[in-house]
Structures are given as structure tokens and as C-alpha cells.
Tab-separated table of C-alpha atoms and ligand atoms in Angstrom:
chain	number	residue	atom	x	y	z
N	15	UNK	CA	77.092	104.177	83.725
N	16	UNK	CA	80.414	102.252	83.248
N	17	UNK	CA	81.404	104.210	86.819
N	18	UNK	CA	78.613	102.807	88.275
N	19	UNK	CA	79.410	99.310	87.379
N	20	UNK	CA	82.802	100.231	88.823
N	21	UNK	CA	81.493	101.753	92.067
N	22	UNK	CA	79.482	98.639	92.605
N	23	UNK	CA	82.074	95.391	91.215
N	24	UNK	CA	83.038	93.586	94.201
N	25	UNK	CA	86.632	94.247	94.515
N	26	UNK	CA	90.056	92.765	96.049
N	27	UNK	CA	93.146	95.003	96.434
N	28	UNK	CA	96.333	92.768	96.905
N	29	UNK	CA	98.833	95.501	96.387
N	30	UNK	CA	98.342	98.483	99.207
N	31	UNK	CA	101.285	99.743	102.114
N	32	UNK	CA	99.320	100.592	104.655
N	33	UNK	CA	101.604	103.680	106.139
N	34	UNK	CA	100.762	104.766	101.759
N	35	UNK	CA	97.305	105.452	103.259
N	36	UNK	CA	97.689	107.786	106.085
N	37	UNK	CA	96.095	110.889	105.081
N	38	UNK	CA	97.632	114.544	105.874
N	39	UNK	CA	94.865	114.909	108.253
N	40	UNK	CA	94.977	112.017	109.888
N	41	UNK	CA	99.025	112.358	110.384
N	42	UNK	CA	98.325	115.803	111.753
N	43	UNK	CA	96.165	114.223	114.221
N	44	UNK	CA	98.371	111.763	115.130
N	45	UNK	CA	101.465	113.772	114.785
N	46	UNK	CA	100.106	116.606	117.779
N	47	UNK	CA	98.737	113.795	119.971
N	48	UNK	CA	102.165	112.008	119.543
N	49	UNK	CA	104.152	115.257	119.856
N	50	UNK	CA	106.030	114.480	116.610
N	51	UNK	CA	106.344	117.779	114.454
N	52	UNK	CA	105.829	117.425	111.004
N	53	UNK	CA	107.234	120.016	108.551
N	54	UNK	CA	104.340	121.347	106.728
N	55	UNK	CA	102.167	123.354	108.441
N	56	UNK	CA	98.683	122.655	106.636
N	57	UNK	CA	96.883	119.591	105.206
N	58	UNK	CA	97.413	121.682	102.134
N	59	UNK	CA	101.167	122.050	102.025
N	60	UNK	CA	101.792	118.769	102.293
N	61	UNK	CA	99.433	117.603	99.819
N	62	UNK	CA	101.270	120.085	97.550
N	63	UNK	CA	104.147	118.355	98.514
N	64	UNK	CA	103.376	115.230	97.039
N	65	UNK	CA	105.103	116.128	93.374
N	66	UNK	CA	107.090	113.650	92.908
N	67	UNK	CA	110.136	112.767	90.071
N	68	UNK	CA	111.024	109.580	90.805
N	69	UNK	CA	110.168	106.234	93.500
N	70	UNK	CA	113.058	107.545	96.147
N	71	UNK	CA	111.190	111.178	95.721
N	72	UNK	CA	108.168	109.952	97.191
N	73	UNK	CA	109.987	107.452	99.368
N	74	UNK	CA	111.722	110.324	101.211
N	75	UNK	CA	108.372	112.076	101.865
N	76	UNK	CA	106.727	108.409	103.089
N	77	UNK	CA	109.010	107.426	105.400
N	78	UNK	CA	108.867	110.778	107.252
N	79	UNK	CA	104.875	110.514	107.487
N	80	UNK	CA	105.276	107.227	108.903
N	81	UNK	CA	107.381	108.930	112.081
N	82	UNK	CA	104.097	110.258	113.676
N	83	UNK	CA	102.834	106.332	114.232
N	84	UNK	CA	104.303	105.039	117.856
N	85	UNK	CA	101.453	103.387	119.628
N	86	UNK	CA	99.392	100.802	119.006
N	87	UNK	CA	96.168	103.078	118.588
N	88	UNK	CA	98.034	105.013	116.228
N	89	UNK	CA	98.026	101.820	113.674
N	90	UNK	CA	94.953	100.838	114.365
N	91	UNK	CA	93.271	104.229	113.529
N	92	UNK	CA	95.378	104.035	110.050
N	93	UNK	CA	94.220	100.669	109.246
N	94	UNK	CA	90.382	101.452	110.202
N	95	UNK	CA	90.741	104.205	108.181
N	96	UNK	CA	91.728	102.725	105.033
N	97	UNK	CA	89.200	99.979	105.691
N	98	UNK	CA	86.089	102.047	105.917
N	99	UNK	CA	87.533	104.282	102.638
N	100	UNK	CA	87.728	100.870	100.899
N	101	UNK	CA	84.274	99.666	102.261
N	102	UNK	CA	82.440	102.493	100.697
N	103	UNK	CA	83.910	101.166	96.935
N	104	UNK	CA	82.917	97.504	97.682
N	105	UNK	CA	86.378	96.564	98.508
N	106	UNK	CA	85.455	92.710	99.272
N	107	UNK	CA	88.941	91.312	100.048
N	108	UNK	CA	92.451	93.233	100.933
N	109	UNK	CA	95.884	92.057	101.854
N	110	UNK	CA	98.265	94.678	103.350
N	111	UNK	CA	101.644	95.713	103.397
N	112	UNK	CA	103.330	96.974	106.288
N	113	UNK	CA	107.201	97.843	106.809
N	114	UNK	CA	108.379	96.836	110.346
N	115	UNK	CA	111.863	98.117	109.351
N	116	UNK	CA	110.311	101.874	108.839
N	117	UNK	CA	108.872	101.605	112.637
N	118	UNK	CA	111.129	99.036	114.492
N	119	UNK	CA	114.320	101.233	113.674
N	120	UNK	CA	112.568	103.952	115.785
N	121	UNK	CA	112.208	101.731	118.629
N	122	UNK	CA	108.495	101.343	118.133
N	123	UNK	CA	108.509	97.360	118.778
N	124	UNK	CA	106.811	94.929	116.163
N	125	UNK	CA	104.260	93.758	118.452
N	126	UNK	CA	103.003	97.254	118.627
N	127	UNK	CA	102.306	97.182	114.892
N	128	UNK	CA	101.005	93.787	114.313
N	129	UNK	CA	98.398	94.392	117.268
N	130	UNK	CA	97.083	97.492	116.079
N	131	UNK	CA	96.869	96.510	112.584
N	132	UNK	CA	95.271	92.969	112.833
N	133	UNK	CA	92.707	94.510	115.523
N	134	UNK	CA	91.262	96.880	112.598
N	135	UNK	CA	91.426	94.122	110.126
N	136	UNK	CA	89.578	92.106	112.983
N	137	UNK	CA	86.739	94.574	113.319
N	138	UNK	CA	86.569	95.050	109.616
N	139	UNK	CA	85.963	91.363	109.199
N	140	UNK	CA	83.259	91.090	111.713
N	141	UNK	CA	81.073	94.558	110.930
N	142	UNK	CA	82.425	95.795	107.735
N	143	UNK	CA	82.390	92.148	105.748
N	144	UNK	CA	85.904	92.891	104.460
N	145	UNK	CA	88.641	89.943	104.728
N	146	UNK	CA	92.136	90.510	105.024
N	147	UNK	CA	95.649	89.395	104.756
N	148	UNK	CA	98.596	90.841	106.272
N	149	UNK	CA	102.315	91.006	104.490
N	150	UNK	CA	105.588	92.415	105.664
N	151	UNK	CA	107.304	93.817	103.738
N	152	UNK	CA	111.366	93.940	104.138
N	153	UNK	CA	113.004	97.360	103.030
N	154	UNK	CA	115.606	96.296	100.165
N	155	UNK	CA	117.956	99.481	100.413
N	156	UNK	CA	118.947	97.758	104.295
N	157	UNK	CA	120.971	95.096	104.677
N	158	UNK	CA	120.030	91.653	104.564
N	159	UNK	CA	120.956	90.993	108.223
N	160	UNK	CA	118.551	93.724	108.802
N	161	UNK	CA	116.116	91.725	107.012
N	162	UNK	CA	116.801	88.708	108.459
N	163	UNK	CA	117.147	90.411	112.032
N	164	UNK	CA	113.172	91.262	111.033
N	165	UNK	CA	112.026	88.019	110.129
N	166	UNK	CA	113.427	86.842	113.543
N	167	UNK	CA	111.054	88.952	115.696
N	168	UNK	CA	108.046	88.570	113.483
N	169	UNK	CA	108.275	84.414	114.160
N	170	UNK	CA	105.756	84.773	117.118
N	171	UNK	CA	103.615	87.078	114.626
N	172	UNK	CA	103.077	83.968	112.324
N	173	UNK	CA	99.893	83.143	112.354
N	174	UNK	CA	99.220	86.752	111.763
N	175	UNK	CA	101.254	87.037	108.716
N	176	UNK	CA	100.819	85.541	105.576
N	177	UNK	CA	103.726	86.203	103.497
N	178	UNK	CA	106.926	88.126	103.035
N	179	UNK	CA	107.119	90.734	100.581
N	180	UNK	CA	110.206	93.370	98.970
N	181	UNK	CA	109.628	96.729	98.530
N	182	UNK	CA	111.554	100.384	98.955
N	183	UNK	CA	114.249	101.480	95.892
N	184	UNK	CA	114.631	99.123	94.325
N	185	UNK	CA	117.332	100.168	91.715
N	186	UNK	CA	120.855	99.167	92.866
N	187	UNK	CA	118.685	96.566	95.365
N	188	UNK	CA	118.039	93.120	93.482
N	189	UNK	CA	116.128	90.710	94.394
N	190	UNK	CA	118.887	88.116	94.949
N	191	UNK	CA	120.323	90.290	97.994
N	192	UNK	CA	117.275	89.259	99.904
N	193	UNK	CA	117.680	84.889	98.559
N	194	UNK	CA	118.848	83.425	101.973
N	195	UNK	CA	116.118	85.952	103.896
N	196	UNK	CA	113.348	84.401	101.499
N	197	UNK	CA	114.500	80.702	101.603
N	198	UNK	CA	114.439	81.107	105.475
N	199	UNK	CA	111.143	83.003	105.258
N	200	UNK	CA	109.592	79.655	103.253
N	201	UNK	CA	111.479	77.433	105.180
N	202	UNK	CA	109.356	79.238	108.049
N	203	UNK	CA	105.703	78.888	106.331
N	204	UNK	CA	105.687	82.342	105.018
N	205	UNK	CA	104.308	82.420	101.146
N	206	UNK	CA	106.428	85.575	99.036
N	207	UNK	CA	106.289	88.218	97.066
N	208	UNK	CA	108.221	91.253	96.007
N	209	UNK	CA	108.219	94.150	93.925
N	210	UNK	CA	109.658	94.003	90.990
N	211	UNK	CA	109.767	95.396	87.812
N	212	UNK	CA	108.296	98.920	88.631
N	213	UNK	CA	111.577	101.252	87.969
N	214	UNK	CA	113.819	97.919	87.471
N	215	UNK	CA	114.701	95.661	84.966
N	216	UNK	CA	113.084	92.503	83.476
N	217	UNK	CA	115.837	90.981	85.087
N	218	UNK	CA	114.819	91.590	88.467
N	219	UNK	CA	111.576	89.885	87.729
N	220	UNK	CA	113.621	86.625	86.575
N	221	UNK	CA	115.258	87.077	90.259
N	222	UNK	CA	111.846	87.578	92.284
N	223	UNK	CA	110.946	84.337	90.457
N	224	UNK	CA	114.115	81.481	90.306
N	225	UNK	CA	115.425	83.125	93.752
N	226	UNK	CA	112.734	84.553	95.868
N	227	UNK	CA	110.005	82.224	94.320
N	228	UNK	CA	107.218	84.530	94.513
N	229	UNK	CA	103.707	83.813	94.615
N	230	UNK	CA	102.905	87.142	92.336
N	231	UNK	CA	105.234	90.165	91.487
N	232	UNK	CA	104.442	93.710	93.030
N	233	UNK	CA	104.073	95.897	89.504
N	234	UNK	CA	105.657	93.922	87.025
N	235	UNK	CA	104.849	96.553	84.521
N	236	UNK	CA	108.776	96.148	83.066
N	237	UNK	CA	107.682	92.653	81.941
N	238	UNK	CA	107.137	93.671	78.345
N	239	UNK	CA	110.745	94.112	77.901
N	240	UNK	CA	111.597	90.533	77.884
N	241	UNK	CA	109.566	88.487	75.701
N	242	UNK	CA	110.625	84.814	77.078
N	243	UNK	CA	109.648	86.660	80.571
N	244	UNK	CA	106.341	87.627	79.720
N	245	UNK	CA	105.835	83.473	78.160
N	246	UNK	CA	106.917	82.840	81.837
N	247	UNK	CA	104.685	84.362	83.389
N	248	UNK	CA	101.665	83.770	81.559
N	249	UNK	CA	102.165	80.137	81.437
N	250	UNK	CA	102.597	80.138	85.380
N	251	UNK	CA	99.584	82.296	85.583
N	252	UNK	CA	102.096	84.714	88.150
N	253	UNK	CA	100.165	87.269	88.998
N	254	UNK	CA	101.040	91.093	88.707
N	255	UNK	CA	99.500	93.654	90.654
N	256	UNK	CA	100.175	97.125	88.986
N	257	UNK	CA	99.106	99.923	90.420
N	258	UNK	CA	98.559	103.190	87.573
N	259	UNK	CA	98.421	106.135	89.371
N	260	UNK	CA	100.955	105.102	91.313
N	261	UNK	CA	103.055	104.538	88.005
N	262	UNK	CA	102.135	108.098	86.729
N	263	UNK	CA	102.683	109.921	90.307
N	264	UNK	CA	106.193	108.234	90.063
N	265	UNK	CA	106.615	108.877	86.663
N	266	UNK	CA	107.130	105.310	85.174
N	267	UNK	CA	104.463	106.225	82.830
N	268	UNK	CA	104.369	110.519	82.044
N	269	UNK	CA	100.425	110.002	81.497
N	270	UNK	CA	97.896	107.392	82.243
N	271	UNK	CA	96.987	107.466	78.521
N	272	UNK	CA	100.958	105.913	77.934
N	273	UNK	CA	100.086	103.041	81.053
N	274	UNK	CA	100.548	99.401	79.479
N	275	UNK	CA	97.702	97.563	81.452
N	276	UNK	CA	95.720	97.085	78.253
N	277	UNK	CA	98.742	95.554	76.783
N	278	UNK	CA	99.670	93.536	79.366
N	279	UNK	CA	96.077	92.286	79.919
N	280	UNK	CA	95.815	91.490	76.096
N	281	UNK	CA	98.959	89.314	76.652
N	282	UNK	CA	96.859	87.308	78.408
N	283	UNK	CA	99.221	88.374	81.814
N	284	UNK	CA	97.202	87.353	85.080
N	285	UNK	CA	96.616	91.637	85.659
N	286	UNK	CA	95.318	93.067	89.068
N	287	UNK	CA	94.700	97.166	89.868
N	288	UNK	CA	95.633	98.030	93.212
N	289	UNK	CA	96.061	101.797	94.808
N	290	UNK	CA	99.892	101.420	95.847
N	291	UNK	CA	100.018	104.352	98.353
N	292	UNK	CA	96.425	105.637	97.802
N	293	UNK	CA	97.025	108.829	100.376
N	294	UNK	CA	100.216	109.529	98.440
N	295	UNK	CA	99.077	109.166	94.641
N	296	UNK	CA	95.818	110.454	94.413
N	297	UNK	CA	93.127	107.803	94.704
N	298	UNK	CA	92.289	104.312	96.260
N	299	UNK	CA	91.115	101.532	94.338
N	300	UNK	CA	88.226	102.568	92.435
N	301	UNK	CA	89.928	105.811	91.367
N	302	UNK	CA	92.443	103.365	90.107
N	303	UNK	CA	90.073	101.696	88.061
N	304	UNK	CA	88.227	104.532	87.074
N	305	UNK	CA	91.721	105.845	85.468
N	306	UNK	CA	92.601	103.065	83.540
N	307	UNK	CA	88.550	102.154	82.468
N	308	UNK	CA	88.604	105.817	81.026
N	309	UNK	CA	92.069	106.520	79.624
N	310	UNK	CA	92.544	103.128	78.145
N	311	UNK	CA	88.491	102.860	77.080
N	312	UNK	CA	88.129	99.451	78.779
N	313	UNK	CA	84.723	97.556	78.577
N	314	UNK	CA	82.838	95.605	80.877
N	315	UNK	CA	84.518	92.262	80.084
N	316	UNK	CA	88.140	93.838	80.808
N	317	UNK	CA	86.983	94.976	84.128
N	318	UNK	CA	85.766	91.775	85.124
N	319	UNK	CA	88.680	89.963	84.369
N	320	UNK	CA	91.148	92.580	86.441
N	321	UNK	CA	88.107	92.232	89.419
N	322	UNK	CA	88.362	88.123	89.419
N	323	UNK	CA	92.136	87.763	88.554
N	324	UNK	CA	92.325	89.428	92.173
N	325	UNK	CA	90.572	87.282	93.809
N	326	UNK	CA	91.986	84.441	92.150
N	327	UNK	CA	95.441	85.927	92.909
N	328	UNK	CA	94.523	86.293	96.636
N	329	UNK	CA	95.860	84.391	99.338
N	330	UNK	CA	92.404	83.394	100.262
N	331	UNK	CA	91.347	79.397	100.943
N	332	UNK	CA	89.862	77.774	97.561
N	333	UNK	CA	86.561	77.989	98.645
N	334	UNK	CA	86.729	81.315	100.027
N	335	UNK	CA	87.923	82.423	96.148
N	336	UNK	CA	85.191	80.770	95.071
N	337	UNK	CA	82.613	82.263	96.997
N	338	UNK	CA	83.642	85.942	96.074
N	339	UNK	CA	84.035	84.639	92.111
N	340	UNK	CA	80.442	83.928	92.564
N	341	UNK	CA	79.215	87.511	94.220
N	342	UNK	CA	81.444	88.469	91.173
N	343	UNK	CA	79.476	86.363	88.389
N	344	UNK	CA	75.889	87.167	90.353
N	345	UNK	CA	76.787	90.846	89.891
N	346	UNK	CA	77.622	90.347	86.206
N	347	UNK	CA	74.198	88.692	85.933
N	348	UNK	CA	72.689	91.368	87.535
N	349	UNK	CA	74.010	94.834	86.013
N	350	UNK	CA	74.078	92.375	82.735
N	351	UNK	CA	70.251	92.416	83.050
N	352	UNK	CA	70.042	96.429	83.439
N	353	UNK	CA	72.827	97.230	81.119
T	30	ADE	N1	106.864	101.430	99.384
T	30	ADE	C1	105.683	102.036	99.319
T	30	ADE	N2	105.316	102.174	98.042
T	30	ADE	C2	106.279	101.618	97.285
T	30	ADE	C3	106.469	101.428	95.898
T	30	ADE	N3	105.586	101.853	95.001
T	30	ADE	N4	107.599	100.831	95.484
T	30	ADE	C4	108.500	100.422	96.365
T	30	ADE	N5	108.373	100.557	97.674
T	30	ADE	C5	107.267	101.153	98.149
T	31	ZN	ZN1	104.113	99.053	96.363
């Protein structure tokens, strides 16, 4: 019943990478069209693969499955398929990571990316309903000129790209190495965020803040560890988007059972659930909520606050909030009716 309700809640994602979607089969595909080996030799050894220990475990595995995307049609299939996955669990509203670092440092040019991308999210707009945002991302464990270097080339992409964000290991990789990249990257018209918080320290979150001054934090989950941080971010409503079974596949949290979302929710944090790498970790969205609903035994009312703090969160126009709050509060009515 409660899956269901799930299944059907109009739903925004705001925390997704899209080369953390690209199915083995689909980088198979890819990979022999491309003529890009990959090391496995079945769908199923690499998805046995995927046992990871740590964040840089799984990064190491990532970054090679992004090596089979070179052409444009190559992002575009990615994105269209993580669009009509999402469609199918009522996914209303998504905004998208993408590293340019990960493809631009194999000569695959920027413009190649941001074309193939934004063309799916175009067509998903028009016959799927779904609206999108699109956020590039700046790998932390490169230099800042590297960073910078990438903010350069993506200033004709502007109107294309909402915001900045940080991701990649982050231990070792605060966020005040990336300060004069972000204050250009405002300075530019680019809104920020980064992720903090996941496998770092409180502290980091303080940095993502004061230095980067972020819009919402990517994870967060570390928040609980500072007590004048957590006042901080309530009062300033700062969004987090945490993402479970990514925090179990990377073993932040051992089980999903041990995940603090109910805790942070019932600090009265602005919470979000978002997939992460959904090929990589075992589910998209709704599996995400599905996980937490069940191990955490969350009700109705807790999974219609996690549904409409994303689309407040969103970088979506005031009135185009509002107008997905309301499918939100018609479907309440509805199911409310039935329940
Ligand atoms: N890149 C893709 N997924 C990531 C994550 N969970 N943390 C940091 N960088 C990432
Ligand atoms: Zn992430």
C-alpha cells in the first residue's frame, strides 16, 4: 500500500551524476560501437564488480565506465535513459550532475557533452513532462586551475547550466581549495553547491557554506556531528540531499537500518532522497525511498515532507515550485481519500 503511495508521489531528484546511471548494458553497447574495451566481459561481472569499501572504491570503477562515452549520441542515449527509468516512478522534476573534467581530459570537448545531454533533457521536457536542470560538477582531487580552466570553457554553456557543484574524494580535498573557482563561478551567474559531509567532516560543511556559499549541500549526512552546524542549517533552511543506498554501497552507513535520515528529518533539517549513482548502488529514486520508508518505518506525512522539501529545494522559478507543491497536495488529497 505504502509502496504504492511511493510509486505514485510526484517526485524531484536534485542529487543524481548522470555518468552514475549508465547501466552495464548500456556501456557495453556503447563501449563496442565506440571500440573502447571494457574489462569485464559480461553485464554480470561487472555488476559483481560493484562491491565497494569505500567512495574512491567505487570512484575507480566510475570513472573507467565513463571512458566508453565520446560522441555526442553517446550522452544523449545515457541521459534518455535515465529519463525514461525516472518517468516510469513519477519523477516530476530532476537536476543533473555531469563531470566535464572526467570527459574533457580525454579530449572529448565540452560542447560534445552539454549538446547531448540538454537534447535528452529537451525531449524529456516536451513528451515525457519531466523538467530539468543541469550542474557541473568540478572534480576536487584536480587542481584548482583545472577547475578554473573548466569553468572557462563552459562560459558559452551558460544558459545551459545552472550551477556549479563539488564532487569526487573528497577527504584530503576541502572545500576551500575550490573558494576563488566558486567566487568566479557566482561572479559569473552560476548558483553552487557541493558535496559535503558524506565521508568528511562537519567542518567541510562550515567551508561549502562561509566559502563556497552553497545553495544546498550534496549529503550532508556528517551534519549531526556539530550541533551549532546542524542550528545553521536549519535556521537557513540549507537543503541536504542524501542519498541512502548510496551511503550503504559506500559504507558510510554498514546497513540502511543504521542511516540517520529519520534523525536528521526530526531535526527539522530541510531532507531530500536522491539515487546518487543509481546504476552503481542498486536503485534509482523510488528504490531509494522505498529503503528508507521500510527500514526506518516512515509514514505518509514523512514522505511528503522529503517529496516537497525537493521541490522546494529545486532550482525551479517560484511559480514553477508552486505548481508541482500543488500536484503534490492534490495527490495527498487524493490517496488521502482511498487510504
Ligand atoms: N561522484 C559520483 N558520485 C559521487 C559521490 N557519491 N561522492 C562524490 N563524488 C561522486
Ligand atoms: Zn554525489
Amino acid at each position: 500500500m505504502i509502496d504504492e503511495f511511493i510509486h505514485n508521489l510526484p517526485k524531484a531528484e536534485l542529487h543524481i551524476h548522470i555518468e552514475g546511471s549508465l547501466e552495464p548494458e548500456l556501456m557495453f553497447e556503447i563501449g563496442e560501437r565506440n571500440g573502447v574495451s571494457i574489462p569485464y566481459a559480461t553485464v554480470e561481472q561487472v555488476r559483481r564488480a560493484y562491491e565497494f569499501s569505500d567512495l574512491q572504491s567505487f570512484l575507480d570503477i566510475y570513472y573507467q565506465g565513463a571512458q566508453v562515452l565520446l560522441h555526442e549520441q553517446d550522452f544523449y542515449e545515457l541521459t534518455w535513459a535515465y529519463l525514461s527509468r525516472i518517468h516510469v516512478q513519477n519523477v516530476r522534476h530532476t537536476e543533473i550532475f555531469f563531470d566535464p573534467q572526467t570527459h574533457t581530459d580525454r579530449g572529448v570537448a565540452l560542447a560534445t557533452v552539454v549538446r547531448g545531454i540538454s537534447a535528452a533533457l529537451q525531449k524529456a521536457e516536451q513528451q515525457l513532462g519531466i523538467s530539468s536542470k543541469l550542474i557541473m560538477c568540478f572534480l576536487r582531487h584536480l587542481p584548482e586551475a583545472s577547475a578554473m580552466e573548466t569553468l572557462e570553457q563552459a562560459l558559452p554553456f551558460k544558459d545551459w547550466i545552472i550551477a556549479v557543484g563539488l564532487d569526487s574524494s573528497e577527504l584530503g580535498h576541502p572545500p576551500d581549495k575550490f573558494t576563488r573557482v566558486f567566487d568566479q563561478a557566482r561572479y559569473e551567474g552560476f548558483l553552487t553547491v557541493a558535496h559535503a559531509g558524506e565521508e568528511g567532516p562537519a567542518q567541510y560543511i562550515w567551508q561549502a557554506l562561509d566559502r563556497l556559499k552553497v545553495s544546498r549541500v550534496d549529503h550532508g549526512i556528517r551534519c549531526v556531528e556539530d550541533q551549532h552546524l546542524v542550528e545553521r542549517l536549519k535556521e537557513q533552511r540549507v537543503p541536504l540531499t542524501v542519498c541512502p543506498l548510496s551511503n550503504v554501497k559506500l559504507r558510510v552507513f554498514d546497513r540502511i537500518e543504521q542511516h540517520n535520515l529519520r534523525q536528521l528529518l526530526d531535526l527539522g533539517l530541510c531532507v531530500t532522497v536522491n539515487s546518487d549513482d543509481p546504476a552503481y548502488f542498486g536503485g534509482y529514486i523510488e528504490e531509494n525511498y522505498l529503503a528508507v520508508q521500510r527500514a526506518l518505518g516512515l509514514g505518509r506525512d514523512d514522505i511528503y515532507r522529503l517529496a516537497k522539501n525537493a521541490f522546494m529545494a529545486s532550482f525551479l522559478a517560484t511559480q514553477d515550485k508552486a505548481k508541482l507543491v500543488d500536484e503534490l497536495d492534490a495527490y495527498m488529497a487524493q490517496t488521502r481519500e482511498t487510504a
